[in-house]
mmCIF file of C-alpha atoms in Angstrom:
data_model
loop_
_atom_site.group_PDB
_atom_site.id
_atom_site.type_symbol
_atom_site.label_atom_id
_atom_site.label_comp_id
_atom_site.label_asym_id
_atom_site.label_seq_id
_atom_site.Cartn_x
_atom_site.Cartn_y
_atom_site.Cartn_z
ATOM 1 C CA UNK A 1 34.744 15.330 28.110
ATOM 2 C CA UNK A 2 33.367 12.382 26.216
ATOM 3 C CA UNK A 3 30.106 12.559 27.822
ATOM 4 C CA UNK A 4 29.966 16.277 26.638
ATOM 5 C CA UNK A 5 30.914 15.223 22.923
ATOM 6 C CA UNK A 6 27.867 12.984 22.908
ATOM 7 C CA UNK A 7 25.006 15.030 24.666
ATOM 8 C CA UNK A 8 25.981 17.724 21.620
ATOM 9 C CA UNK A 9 23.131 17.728 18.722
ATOM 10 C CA UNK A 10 25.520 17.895 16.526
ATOM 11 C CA UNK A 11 27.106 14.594 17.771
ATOM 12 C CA UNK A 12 23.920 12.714 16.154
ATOM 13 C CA UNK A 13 24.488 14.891 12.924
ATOM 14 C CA UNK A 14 27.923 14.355 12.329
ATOM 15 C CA UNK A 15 27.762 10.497 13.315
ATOM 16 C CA UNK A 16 24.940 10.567 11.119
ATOM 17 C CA UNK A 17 26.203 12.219 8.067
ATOM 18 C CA UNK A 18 29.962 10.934 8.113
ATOM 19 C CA UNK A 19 28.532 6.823 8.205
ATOM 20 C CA UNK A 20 26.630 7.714 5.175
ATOM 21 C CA UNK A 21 29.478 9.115 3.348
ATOM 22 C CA UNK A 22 31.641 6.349 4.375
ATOM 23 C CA UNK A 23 28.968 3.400 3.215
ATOM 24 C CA UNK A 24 28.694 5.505 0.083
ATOM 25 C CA UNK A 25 32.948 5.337 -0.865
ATOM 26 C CA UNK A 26 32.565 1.711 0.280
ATOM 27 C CA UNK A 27 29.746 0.981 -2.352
ATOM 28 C CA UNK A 28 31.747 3.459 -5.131
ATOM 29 C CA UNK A 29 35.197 1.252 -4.204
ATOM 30 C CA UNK A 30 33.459 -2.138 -4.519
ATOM 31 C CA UNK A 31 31.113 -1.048 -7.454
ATOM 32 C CA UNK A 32 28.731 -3.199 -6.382
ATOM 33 C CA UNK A 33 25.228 -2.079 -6.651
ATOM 34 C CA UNK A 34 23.848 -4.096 -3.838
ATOM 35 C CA UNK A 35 26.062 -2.328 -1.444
ATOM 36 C CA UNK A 36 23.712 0.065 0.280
ATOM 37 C CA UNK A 37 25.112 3.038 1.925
ATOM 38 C CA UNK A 38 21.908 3.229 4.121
ATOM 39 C CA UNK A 39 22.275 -0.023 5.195
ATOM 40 C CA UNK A 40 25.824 0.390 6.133
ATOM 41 C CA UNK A 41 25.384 3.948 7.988
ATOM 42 C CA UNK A 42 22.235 1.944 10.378
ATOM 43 C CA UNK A 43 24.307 -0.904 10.904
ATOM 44 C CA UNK A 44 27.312 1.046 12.223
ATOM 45 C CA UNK A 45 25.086 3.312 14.152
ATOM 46 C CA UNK A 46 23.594 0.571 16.066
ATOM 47 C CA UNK A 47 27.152 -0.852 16.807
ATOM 48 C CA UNK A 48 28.329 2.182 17.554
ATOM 49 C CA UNK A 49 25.667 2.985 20.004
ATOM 50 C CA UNK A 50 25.620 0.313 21.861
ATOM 51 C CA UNK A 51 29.228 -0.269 22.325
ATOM 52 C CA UNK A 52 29.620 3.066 23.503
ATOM 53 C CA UNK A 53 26.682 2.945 25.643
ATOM 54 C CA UNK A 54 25.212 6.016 24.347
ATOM 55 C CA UNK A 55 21.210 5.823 24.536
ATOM 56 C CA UNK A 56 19.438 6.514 21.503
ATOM 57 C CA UNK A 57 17.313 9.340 22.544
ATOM 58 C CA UNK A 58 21.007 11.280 23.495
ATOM 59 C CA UNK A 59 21.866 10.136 19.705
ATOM 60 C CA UNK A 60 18.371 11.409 18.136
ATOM 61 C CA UNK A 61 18.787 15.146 19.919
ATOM 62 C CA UNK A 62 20.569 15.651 16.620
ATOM 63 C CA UNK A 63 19.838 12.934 14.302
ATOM 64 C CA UNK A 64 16.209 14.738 14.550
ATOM 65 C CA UNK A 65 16.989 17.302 12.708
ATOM 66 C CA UNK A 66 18.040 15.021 9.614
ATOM 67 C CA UNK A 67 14.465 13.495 10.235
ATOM 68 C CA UNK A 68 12.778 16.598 10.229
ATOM 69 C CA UNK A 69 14.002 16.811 6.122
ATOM 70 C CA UNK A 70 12.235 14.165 5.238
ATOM 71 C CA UNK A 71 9.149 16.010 4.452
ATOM 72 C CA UNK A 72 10.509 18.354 2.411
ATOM 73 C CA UNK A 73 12.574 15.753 0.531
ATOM 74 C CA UNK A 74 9.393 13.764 -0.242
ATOM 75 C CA UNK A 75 7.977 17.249 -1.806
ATOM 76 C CA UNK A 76 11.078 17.679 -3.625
ATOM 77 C CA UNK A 77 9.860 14.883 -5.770
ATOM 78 C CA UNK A 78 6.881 16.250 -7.329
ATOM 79 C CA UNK A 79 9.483 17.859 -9.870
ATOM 80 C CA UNK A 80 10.542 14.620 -11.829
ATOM 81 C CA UNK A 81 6.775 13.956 -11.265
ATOM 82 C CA UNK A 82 6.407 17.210 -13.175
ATOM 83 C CA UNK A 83 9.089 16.755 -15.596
ATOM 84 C CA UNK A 84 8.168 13.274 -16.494
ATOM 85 C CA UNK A 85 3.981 13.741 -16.615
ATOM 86 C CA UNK A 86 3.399 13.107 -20.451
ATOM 87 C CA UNK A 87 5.241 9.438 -19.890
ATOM 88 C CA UNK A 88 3.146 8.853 -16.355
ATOM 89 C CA UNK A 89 0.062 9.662 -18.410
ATOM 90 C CA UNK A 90 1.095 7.422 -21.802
ATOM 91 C CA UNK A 91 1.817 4.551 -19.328
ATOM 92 C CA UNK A 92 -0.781 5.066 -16.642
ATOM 93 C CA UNK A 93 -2.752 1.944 -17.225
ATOM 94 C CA UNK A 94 0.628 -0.544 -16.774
ATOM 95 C CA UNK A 95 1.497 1.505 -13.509
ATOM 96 C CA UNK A 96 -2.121 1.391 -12.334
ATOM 97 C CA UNK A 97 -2.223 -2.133 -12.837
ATOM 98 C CA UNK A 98 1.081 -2.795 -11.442
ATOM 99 C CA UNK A 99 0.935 -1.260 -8.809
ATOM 100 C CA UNK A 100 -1.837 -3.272 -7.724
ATOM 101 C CA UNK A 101 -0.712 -6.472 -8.902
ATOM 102 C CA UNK A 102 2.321 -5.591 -6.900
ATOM 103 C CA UNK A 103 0.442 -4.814 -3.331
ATOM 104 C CA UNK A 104 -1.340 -7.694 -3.426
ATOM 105 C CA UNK A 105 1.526 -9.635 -4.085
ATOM 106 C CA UNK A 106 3.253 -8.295 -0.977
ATOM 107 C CA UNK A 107 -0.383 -8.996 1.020
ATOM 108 C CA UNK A 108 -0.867 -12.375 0.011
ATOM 109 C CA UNK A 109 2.665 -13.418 0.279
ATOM 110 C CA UNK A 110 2.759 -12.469 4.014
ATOM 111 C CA UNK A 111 -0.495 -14.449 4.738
ATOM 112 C CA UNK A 112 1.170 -17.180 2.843
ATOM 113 C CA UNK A 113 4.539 -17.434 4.704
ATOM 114 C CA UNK A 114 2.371 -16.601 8.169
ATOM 115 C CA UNK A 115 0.522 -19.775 7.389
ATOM 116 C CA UNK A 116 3.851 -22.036 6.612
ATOM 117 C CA UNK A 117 6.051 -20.298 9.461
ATOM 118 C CA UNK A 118 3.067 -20.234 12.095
ATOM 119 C CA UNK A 119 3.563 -17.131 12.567
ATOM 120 C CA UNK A 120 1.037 -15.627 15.570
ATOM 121 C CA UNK A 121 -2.243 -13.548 13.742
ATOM 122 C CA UNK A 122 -0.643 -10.036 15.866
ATOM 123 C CA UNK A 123 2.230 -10.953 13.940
ATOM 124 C CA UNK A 124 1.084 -11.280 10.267
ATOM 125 C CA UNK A 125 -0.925 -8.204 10.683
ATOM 126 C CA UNK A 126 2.419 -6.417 11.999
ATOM 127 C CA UNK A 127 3.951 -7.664 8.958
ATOM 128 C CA UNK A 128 1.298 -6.402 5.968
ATOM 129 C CA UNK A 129 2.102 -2.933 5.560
ATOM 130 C CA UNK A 130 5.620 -3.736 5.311
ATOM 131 C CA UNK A 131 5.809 -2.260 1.478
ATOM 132 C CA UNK A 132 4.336 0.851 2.541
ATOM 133 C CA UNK A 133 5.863 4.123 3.688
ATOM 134 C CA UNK A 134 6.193 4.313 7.450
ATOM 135 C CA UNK A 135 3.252 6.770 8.425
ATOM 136 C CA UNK A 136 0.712 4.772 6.781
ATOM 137 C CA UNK A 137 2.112 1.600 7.575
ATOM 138 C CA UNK A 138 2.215 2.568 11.070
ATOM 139 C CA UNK A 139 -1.530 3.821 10.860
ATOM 140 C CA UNK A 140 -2.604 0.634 9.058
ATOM 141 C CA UNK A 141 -1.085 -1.408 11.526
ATOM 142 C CA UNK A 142 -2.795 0.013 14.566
ATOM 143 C CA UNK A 143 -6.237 -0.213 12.648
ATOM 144 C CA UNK A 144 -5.967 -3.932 12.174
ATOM 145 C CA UNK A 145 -4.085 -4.780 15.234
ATOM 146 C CA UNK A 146 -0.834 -5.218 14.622
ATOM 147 C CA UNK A 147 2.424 -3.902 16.486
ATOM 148 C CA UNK A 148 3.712 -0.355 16.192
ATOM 149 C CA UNK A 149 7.262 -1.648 16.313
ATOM 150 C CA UNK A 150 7.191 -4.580 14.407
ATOM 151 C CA UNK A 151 5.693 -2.570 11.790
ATOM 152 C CA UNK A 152 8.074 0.151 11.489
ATOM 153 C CA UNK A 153 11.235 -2.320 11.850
ATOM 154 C CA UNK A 154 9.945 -4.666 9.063
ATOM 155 C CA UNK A 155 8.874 -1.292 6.301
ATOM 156 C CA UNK A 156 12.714 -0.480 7.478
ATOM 157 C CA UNK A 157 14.044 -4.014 6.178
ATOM 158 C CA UNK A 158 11.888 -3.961 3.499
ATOM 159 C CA UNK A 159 13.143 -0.763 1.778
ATOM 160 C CA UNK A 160 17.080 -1.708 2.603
ATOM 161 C CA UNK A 161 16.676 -4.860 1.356
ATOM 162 C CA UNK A 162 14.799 -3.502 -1.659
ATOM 163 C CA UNK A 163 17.125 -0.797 -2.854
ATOM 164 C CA UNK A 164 19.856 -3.556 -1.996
ATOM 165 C CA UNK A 165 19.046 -6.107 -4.089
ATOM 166 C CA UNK A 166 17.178 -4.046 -7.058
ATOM 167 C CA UNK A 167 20.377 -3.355 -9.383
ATOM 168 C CA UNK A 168 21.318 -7.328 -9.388
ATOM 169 C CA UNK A 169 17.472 -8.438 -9.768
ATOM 170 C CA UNK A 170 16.917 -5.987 -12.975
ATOM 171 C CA UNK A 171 20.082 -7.509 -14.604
ATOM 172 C CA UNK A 172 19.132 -10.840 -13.653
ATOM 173 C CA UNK A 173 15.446 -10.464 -15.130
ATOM 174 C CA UNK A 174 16.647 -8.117 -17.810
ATOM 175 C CA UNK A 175 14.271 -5.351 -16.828
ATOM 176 C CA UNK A 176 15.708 -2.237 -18.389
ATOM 177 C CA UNK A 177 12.501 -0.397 -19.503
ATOM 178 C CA UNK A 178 12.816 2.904 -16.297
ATOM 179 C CA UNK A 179 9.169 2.989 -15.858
ATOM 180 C CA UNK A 180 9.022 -0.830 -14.937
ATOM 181 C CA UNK A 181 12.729 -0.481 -12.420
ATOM 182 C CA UNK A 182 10.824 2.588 -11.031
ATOM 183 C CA UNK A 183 7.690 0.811 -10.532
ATOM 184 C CA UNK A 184 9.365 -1.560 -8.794
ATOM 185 C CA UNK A 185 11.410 0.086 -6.486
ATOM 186 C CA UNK A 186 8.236 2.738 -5.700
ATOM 187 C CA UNK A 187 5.731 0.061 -4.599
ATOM 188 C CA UNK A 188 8.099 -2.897 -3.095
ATOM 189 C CA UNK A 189 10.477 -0.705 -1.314
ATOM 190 C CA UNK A 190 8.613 2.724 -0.879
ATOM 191 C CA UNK A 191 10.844 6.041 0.168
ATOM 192 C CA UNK A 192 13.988 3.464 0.502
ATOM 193 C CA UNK A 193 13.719 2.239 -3.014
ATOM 194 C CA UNK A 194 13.049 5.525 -4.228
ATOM 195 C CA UNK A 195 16.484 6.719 -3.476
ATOM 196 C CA UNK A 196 17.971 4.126 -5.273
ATOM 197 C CA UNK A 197 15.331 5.015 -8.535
ATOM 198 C CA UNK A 198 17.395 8.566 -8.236
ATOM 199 C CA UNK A 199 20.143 6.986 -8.796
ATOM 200 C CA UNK A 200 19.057 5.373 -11.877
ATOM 201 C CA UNK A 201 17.424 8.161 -13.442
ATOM 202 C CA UNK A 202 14.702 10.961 -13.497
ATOM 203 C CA UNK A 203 12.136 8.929 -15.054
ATOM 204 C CA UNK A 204 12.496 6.156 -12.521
ATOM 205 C CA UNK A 205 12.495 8.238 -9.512
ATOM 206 C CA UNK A 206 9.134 10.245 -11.157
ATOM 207 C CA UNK A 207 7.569 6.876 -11.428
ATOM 208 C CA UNK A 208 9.066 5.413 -7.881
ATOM 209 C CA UNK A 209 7.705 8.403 -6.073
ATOM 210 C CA UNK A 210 3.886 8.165 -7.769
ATOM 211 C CA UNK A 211 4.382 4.079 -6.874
ATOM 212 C CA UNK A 212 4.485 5.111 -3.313
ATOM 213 C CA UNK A 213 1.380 7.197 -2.800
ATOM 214 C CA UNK A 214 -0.514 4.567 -5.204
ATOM 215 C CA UNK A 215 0.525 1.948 -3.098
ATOM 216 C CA UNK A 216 -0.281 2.845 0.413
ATOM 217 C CA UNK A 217 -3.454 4.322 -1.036
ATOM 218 C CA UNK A 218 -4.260 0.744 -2.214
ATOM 219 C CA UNK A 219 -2.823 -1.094 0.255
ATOM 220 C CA UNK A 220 -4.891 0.620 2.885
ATOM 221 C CA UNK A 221 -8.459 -0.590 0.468
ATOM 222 C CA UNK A 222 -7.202 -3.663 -0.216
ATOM 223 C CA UNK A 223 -6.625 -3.812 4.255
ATOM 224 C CA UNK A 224 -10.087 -2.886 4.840
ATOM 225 C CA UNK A 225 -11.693 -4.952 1.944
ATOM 226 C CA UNK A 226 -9.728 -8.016 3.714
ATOM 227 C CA UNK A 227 -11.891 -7.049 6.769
ATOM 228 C CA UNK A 228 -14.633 -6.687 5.425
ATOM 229 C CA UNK A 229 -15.038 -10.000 4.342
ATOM 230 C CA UNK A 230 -13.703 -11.661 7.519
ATOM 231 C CA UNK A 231 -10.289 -12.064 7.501
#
């Protein structure tokens, strides 16, 4: 009977769905803003699945179809683009420049820590898309050597730990202006931090989702200008 339960799409769906709903009443109970439902709903998947001993292609016969939305999702957020254009064009020069200042920070900081830790040169070049959404990063990887999975696991971290942290770090810094948080959120923590920009607002989720594009666009220059030159 169990066995039947789990080879059901809808077992991945409804495991799927129900986590996220229950990290989201646990972040609305605490009121803490670096409770992330997301990171709660993975984290109880994993334990879930491998407790119960159920293999994750069973689980992704239905989680799938939550994937598949994705795509349409991501289009879904050229209306605050829309909405929010006259702003996006008044402060185009600060989110051009940082959303460069903020990929290169990300690039250099990996080469920096991969030089202190010792990490392995297959390693750091897994690592440097890791602020980048997952189909580029994945792409970017592969060009420059790198590994698939460490790739896709560290963009994963990255955005979780992004969208985690963001509310504390703006209140910390005292960063209040919503094309700056969205900035933020859009370039460091890609489709991840984006959700958490929706939260905040419509102008920092127009601004988030134009930081992503920007910044895999750049990232993937700034990748092959690094090659270029010999690194």
């Amino acid at each position: 009977m169990i066995d039947v339960i789990f080879d059901n799409k809808l077992f991945g769906i409804l495991l799927t769905v129900s986590l996220f709903y229950c990290g989201t009443w646990v972040r609305n109970y605490f009121r803490k803003s670096w409770i992330n439902p997301l990171l709660i709903s993975v984290l109880a998947i994993v334990v879930i699945l491998q407790v119960a001993h159920i293999p994750y292609e069973q689980y992704m016969q239905g989680a799938s179809v939550i994937h598949d939305f994705l795509g349409p999702v991501t289009v879904v957020l050229a209306l605050p683009l829309y909405r929010q254009r006259k702003l996006l064009v008044k402060y185009r020069l600060s989110i051009i420049s940082g959303i460069a200042c903020g990929v290169m920070a990300s690039l250099i900081s990996v080469l920096l820590l991969g030089r202190v830790f010792g990490l392995s040169e297959m390693l750091e070049r897994s690592l440097l898309p890791h602020s980048i959404t997952t189909p580029i990063g994945i792409a970017v990887s592969n060009d420059i050597g790198g590994m698939e999975g460490i790739t896709v696991v560290s963009i994963i971290l990255t955005g979780l730990i992004g969208a985690s942290v963001a509310g504390g770090l703006f209140k910390l810094l005292r960063i209040i202006h919503p094309v700056a948080r969205g900035l933020a959120l859009g370039t460091s923590a890609h489709a991840i931090g984006t959700s958490k920009a929706i939260e905040m607002g419509e102008t920092e989720a127009a601004v988030s989702s134009l930081s992503i594009g920007v910044a895999a666009i750049t990232t993937v220059i700034a990748v092959a200008i690094m090659q270029l030159v010999g690194w």
